[in-house]
Amino acid sequence: MTVLWPEEVRLEGEGLVLREWTEDDVAGMPELFDDPAVARFTPLASPFDEVAAKAHYAKCVNRRAEGKGLRFAITTDGSEPLGEVVLMLPGEPSDPVELGYMVGRAHRGQDLAARSLRVLTAYALQLGLSPLRLRIDSQNAASEAVARRAGYVPADLPPKVEIEKGVEVTLLTWEYAG
């Protein structure tokens, strides 16, 4: 599945502005993403340095151009990124749409992840995308709490065991319940 995105996608709601990453953001990405919790619970590179930041930005640009997804900086006013929220489209139209989120260590405790996930979920639903799913590491209780606050529930699907960064992880699927 691919989508022809508008020239600019900027989402507002819940006291947040979700905007697409810009090249100017690359220098600040390591401060957000180079964190043990991010390394443990996401597929992002670790350590997350300038090289990783440039690669991450290039991936954002490429996936958007291919119509396969969008990555947004989570902000309160459209300026300083506090984290990221992601919309990933499936390969086949019948496959689920996957969303994800990450908040920088210095910005946690403000409900940014749940608020940004609710805003992005509303946008995905406006586009007619469904089902909407999250894949959460079974050891990530904080992410499960975010999912619940954003209206997601555990899906009736078996856990999926994957190897990420050389470590076996069990991923649980959560689905938007409205």
mmCIF file of C-alpha atoms in Angstrom:
data_model
loop_
_atom_site.group_PDB
_atom_site.id
_atom_site.type_symbol
_atom_site.label_atom_id
_atom_site.label_comp_id
_atom_site.label_asym_id
_atom_site.label_seq_id
_atom_site.Cartn_x
_atom_site.Cartn_y
_atom_site.Cartn_z
ATOM 1 C CA MET A 1 0.000 0.000 0.000
ATOM 2 C CA THR A 2 1.238 3.500 -0.803
ATOM 3 C CA VAL A 3 -0.206 6.954 -0.247
ATOM 4 C CA LEU A 4 0.409 10.178 -2.112
ATOM 5 C CA TRP A 5 0.963 12.493 0.834
ATOM 6 C CA PRO A 6 0.190 16.212 0.662
ATOM 7 C CA GLU A 7 3.250 18.415 0.138
ATOM 8 C CA GLU A 8 3.375 19.104 3.870
ATOM 9 C CA VAL A 9 1.705 17.167 6.647
ATOM 10 C CA ARG A 10 1.412 19.017 9.940
ATOM 11 C CA LEU A 11 -0.946 17.703 12.599
ATOM 12 C CA GLU A 12 -2.192 19.666 15.591
ATOM 13 C CA GLY A 13 -4.119 18.554 18.633
ATOM 14 C CA GLU A 14 -3.849 17.700 22.316
ATOM 15 C CA GLY A 15 -1.531 20.676 22.815
ATOM 16 C CA LEU A 16 0.954 19.279 20.288
ATOM 17 C CA VAL A 17 2.197 20.003 16.806
ATOM 18 C CA LEU A 18 3.397 16.952 14.895
ATOM 19 C CA ARG A 19 5.553 18.029 11.999
ATOM 20 C CA GLU A 20 7.734 16.197 9.571
ATOM 21 C CA TRP A 21 11.439 16.062 10.326
ATOM 22 C CA THR A 22 13.644 18.574 8.526
ATOM 23 C CA GLU A 23 17.320 18.450 7.716
ATOM 24 C CA ASP A 24 17.846 21.111 10.400
ATOM 25 C CA ASP A 25 16.663 18.577 13.014
ATOM 26 C CA VAL A 26 19.427 16.066 12.283
ATOM 27 C CA ALA A 27 21.956 17.679 14.643
ATOM 28 C CA GLY A 28 19.573 17.304 17.609
ATOM 29 C CA MET A 29 18.493 13.717 16.914
ATOM 30 C CA PRO A 30 21.328 12.052 18.874
ATOM 31 C CA GLU A 31 20.238 13.869 22.036
ATOM 32 C CA LEU A 32 16.736 12.406 21.629
ATOM 33 C CA PHE A 33 17.549 8.930 20.345
ATOM 34 C CA ASP A 34 20.881 7.986 21.969
ATOM 35 C CA ASP A 35 19.356 6.537 25.116
ATOM 36 C CA PRO A 36 19.489 3.037 26.672
ATOM 37 C CA ALA A 37 15.673 2.752 26.739
ATOM 38 C CA VAL A 38 15.418 3.726 23.069
ATOM 39 C CA ALA A 39 18.192 1.255 22.249
ATOM 40 C CA ARG A 40 16.440 -1.493 24.218
ATOM 41 C CA PHE A 41 12.892 -1.044 22.950
ATOM 42 C CA THR A 42 13.220 0.273 19.379
ATOM 43 C CA PRO A 43 15.020 -0.812 16.219
ATOM 44 C CA LEU A 44 16.903 2.512 16.090
ATOM 45 C CA ALA A 45 20.689 2.363 15.852
ATOM 46 C CA SER A 46 22.721 2.345 19.042
ATOM 47 C CA PRO A 47 24.780 4.290 19.659
ATOM 48 C CA PHE A 48 22.704 6.909 17.885
ATOM 49 C CA ASP A 49 25.301 9.366 16.638
ATOM 50 C CA GLU A 50 25.541 11.887 13.797
ATOM 51 C CA VAL A 51 25.909 9.114 11.203
ATOM 52 C CA ALA A 52 22.812 7.338 12.560
ATOM 53 C CA ALA A 53 20.915 10.644 12.599
ATOM 54 C CA LYS A 54 21.697 11.304 8.936
ATOM 55 C CA ALA A 55 20.637 7.756 8.018
ATOM 56 C CA HIS A 56 17.419 8.114 10.027
ATOM 57 C CA TYR A 57 16.558 11.377 8.292
ATOM 58 C CA ALA A 58 17.288 9.823 4.877
ATOM 59 C CA LYS A 59 14.953 6.942 5.758
ATOM 60 C CA CYS A 60 12.225 9.464 6.688
ATOM 61 C CA VAL A 61 12.610 11.225 3.347
ATOM 62 C CA ASN A 62 12.710 7.984 1.336
ATOM 63 C CA ARG A 63 9.699 6.327 2.986
ATOM 64 C CA ARG A 64 7.676 9.503 2.483
ATOM 65 C CA ALA A 65 8.701 9.742 -1.183
ATOM 66 C CA GLU A 66 7.776 6.072 -1.692
ATOM 67 C CA GLY A 67 4.361 6.692 -0.088
ATOM 68 C CA LYS A 68 5.138 4.079 2.572
ATOM 69 C CA GLY A 69 5.003 6.131 5.724
ATOM 70 C CA LEU A 70 5.562 9.317 7.657
ATOM 71 C CA ARG A 71 7.742 10.147 10.648
ATOM 72 C CA PHE A 72 6.869 13.188 12.709
ATOM 73 C CA ALA A 73 8.783 15.201 15.246
ATOM 74 C CA ILE A 74 6.657 15.608 18.369
ATOM 75 C CA THR A 75 6.660 19.287 19.374
ATOM 76 C CA THR A 76 4.521 21.574 21.475
ATOM 77 C CA ASP A 77 4.808 24.537 19.117
ATOM 78 C CA GLY A 78 6.277 23.298 15.842
ATOM 79 C CA SER A 79 9.868 23.966 16.834
ATOM 80 C CA GLU A 80 11.999 21.812 19.190
ATOM 81 C CA PRO A 81 11.547 18.048 18.697
ATOM 82 C CA LEU A 82 10.707 16.197 21.913
ATOM 83 C CA GLY A 83 10.310 12.767 20.338
ATOM 84 C CA GLU A 84 8.958 10.972 17.301
ATOM 85 C CA VAL A 85 5.710 9.348 16.232
ATOM 86 C CA VAL A 86 5.560 7.119 13.159
ATOM 87 C CA LEU A 87 2.967 5.888 10.654
ATOM 88 C CA MET A 88 4.148 2.891 8.589
ATOM 89 C CA LEU A 89 2.057 1.553 5.737
ATOM 90 C CA PRO A 90 1.961 -2.160 4.966
ATOM 91 C CA GLY A 91 3.186 -3.827 1.815
ATOM 92 C CA GLU A 92 -0.278 -5.185 1.002
ATOM 93 C CA PRO A 93 -3.559 -3.227 1.284
ATOM 94 C CA SER A 94 -5.085 -5.919 3.511
ATOM 95 C CA ASP A 95 -2.200 -5.759 6.008
ATOM 96 C CA PRO A 96 -2.431 -3.564 9.107
ATOM 97 C CA VAL A 97 -0.987 -0.085 9.424
ATOM 98 C CA GLU A 98 1.664 0.135 12.131
ATOM 99 C CA LEU A 99 2.241 3.136 14.369
ATOM 100 C CA GLY A 100 5.075 3.798 16.791
ATOM 101 C CA TYR A 101 6.352 6.425 19.201
ATOM 102 C CA MET A 102 9.382 7.481 21.195
ATOM 103 C CA VAL A 103 9.917 10.402 23.546
ATOM 104 C CA GLY A 104 13.339 11.751 24.467
ATOM 105 C CA ARG A 105 14.457 11.040 28.023
ATOM 106 C CA ALA A 106 14.409 14.727 29.043
ATOM 107 C CA HIS A 107 10.779 15.059 27.933
ATOM 108 C CA ARG A 108 9.182 11.965 29.460
ATOM 109 C CA GLY A 109 6.450 12.253 32.073
ATOM 110 C CA GLN A 110 4.360 14.785 30.101
ATOM 111 C CA ASP A 111 2.104 12.227 28.363
ATOM 112 C CA LEU A 112 3.656 13.235 25.028
ATOM 113 C CA ALA A 113 3.657 9.686 23.642
ATOM 114 C CA ALA A 114 -0.039 9.010 24.310
ATOM 115 C CA ARG A 115 -1.110 12.466 23.137
ATOM 116 C CA SER A 116 0.913 12.243 19.919
ATOM 117 C CA LEU A 117 -0.328 8.695 19.295
ATOM 118 C CA ARG A 118 -3.950 9.861 19.651
ATOM 119 C CA VAL A 119 -3.336 12.706 17.173
ATOM 120 C CA LEU A 120 -1.650 10.392 14.665
ATOM 121 C CA THR A 121 -4.339 7.730 15.128
ATOM 122 C CA ALA A 122 -7.035 10.312 14.323
ATOM 123 C CA TYR A 123 -5.133 11.303 11.168
ATOM 124 C CA ALA A 124 -4.775 7.675 10.065
ATOM 125 C CA LEU A 125 -8.496 7.126 10.576
ATOM 126 C CA GLN A 126 -9.280 10.283 8.554
ATOM 127 C CA LEU A 127 -7.259 8.732 5.725
ATOM 128 C CA GLY A 128 -9.361 5.569 5.998
ATOM 129 C CA LEU A 129 -6.435 3.463 7.164
ATOM 130 C CA SER A 130 -7.137 0.395 9.282
ATOM 131 C CA PRO A 131 -6.575 -1.742 11.171
ATOM 132 C CA LEU A 132 -4.132 0.331 13.205
ATOM 133 C CA ARG A 133 -1.625 -1.657 15.217
ATOM 134 C CA LEU A 134 1.321 -1.265 17.542
ATOM 135 C CA ARG A 135 4.042 -3.858 18.162
ATOM 136 C CA ILE A 136 5.274 -3.550 21.733
ATOM 137 C CA ASP A 137 8.112 -5.413 23.425
ATOM 138 C CA SER A 138 6.577 -7.586 26.142
ATOM 139 C CA GLN A 139 9.040 -6.078 28.649
ATOM 140 C CA ASN A 140 8.017 -2.467 27.905
ATOM 141 C CA ALA A 141 5.318 -1.728 30.491
ATOM 142 C CA ALA A 142 5.596 2.030 29.886
ATOM 143 C CA SER A 143 4.753 1.598 26.204
ATOM 144 C CA GLU A 144 1.816 -0.654 27.067
ATOM 145 C CA ALA A 145 0.484 2.093 29.354
ATOM 146 C CA VAL A 146 0.811 4.608 26.502
ATOM 147 C CA ALA A 147 -1.101 2.270 24.189
ATOM 148 C CA ARG A 148 -3.953 1.926 26.688
ATOM 149 C CA ARG A 149 -4.217 5.699 27.183
ATOM 150 C CA ALA A 150 -4.423 6.145 23.409
ATOM 151 C CA GLY A 151 -7.280 3.659 22.943
ATOM 152 C CA TYR A 152 -5.337 0.544 21.952
ATOM 153 C CA VAL A 153 -5.962 -2.924 23.385
ATOM 154 C CA PRO A 154 -4.037 -6.194 23.121
ATOM 155 C CA ALA A 155 -4.945 -7.928 19.853
ATOM 156 C CA ASP A 156 -6.017 -11.552 19.816
ATOM 157 C CA LEU A 157 -2.821 -12.557 18.022
ATOM 158 C CA PRO A 158 0.075 -14.717 19.179
ATOM 159 C CA PRO A 159 3.266 -12.998 20.348
ATOM 160 C CA LYS A 160 5.953 -12.690 17.706
ATOM 161 C CA VAL A 161 9.533 -13.519 18.623
ATOM 162 C CA GLU A 162 12.175 -11.612 16.658
ATOM 163 C CA ILE A 163 15.879 -10.973 16.905
ATOM 164 C CA GLU A 164 16.629 -7.250 17.133
ATOM 165 C CA LYS A 165 20.218 -6.083 17.485
ATOM 166 C CA GLY A 166 21.234 -9.621 18.349
ATOM 167 C CA VAL A 167 18.711 -9.923 21.195
ATOM 168 C CA GLU A 168 15.587 -12.071 21.178
ATOM 169 C CA VAL A 169 12.487 -9.978 21.870
ATOM 170 C CA THR A 170 8.854 -10.936 22.197
ATOM 171 C CA LEU A 171 6.568 -8.462 20.473
ATOM 172 C CA LEU A 172 2.921 -8.164 21.432
ATOM 173 C CA THR A 173 0.406 -6.717 18.983
ATOM 174 C CA TRP A 174 -1.986 -4.005 20.124
ATOM 175 C CA GLU A 175 -4.891 -2.766 17.998
ATOM 176 C CA TYR A 176 -6.855 0.466 18.038
ATOM 177 C CA ALA A 177 -10.242 -0.169 19.611
ATOM 178 C CA GLY A 178 -11.765 3.274 19.170
#
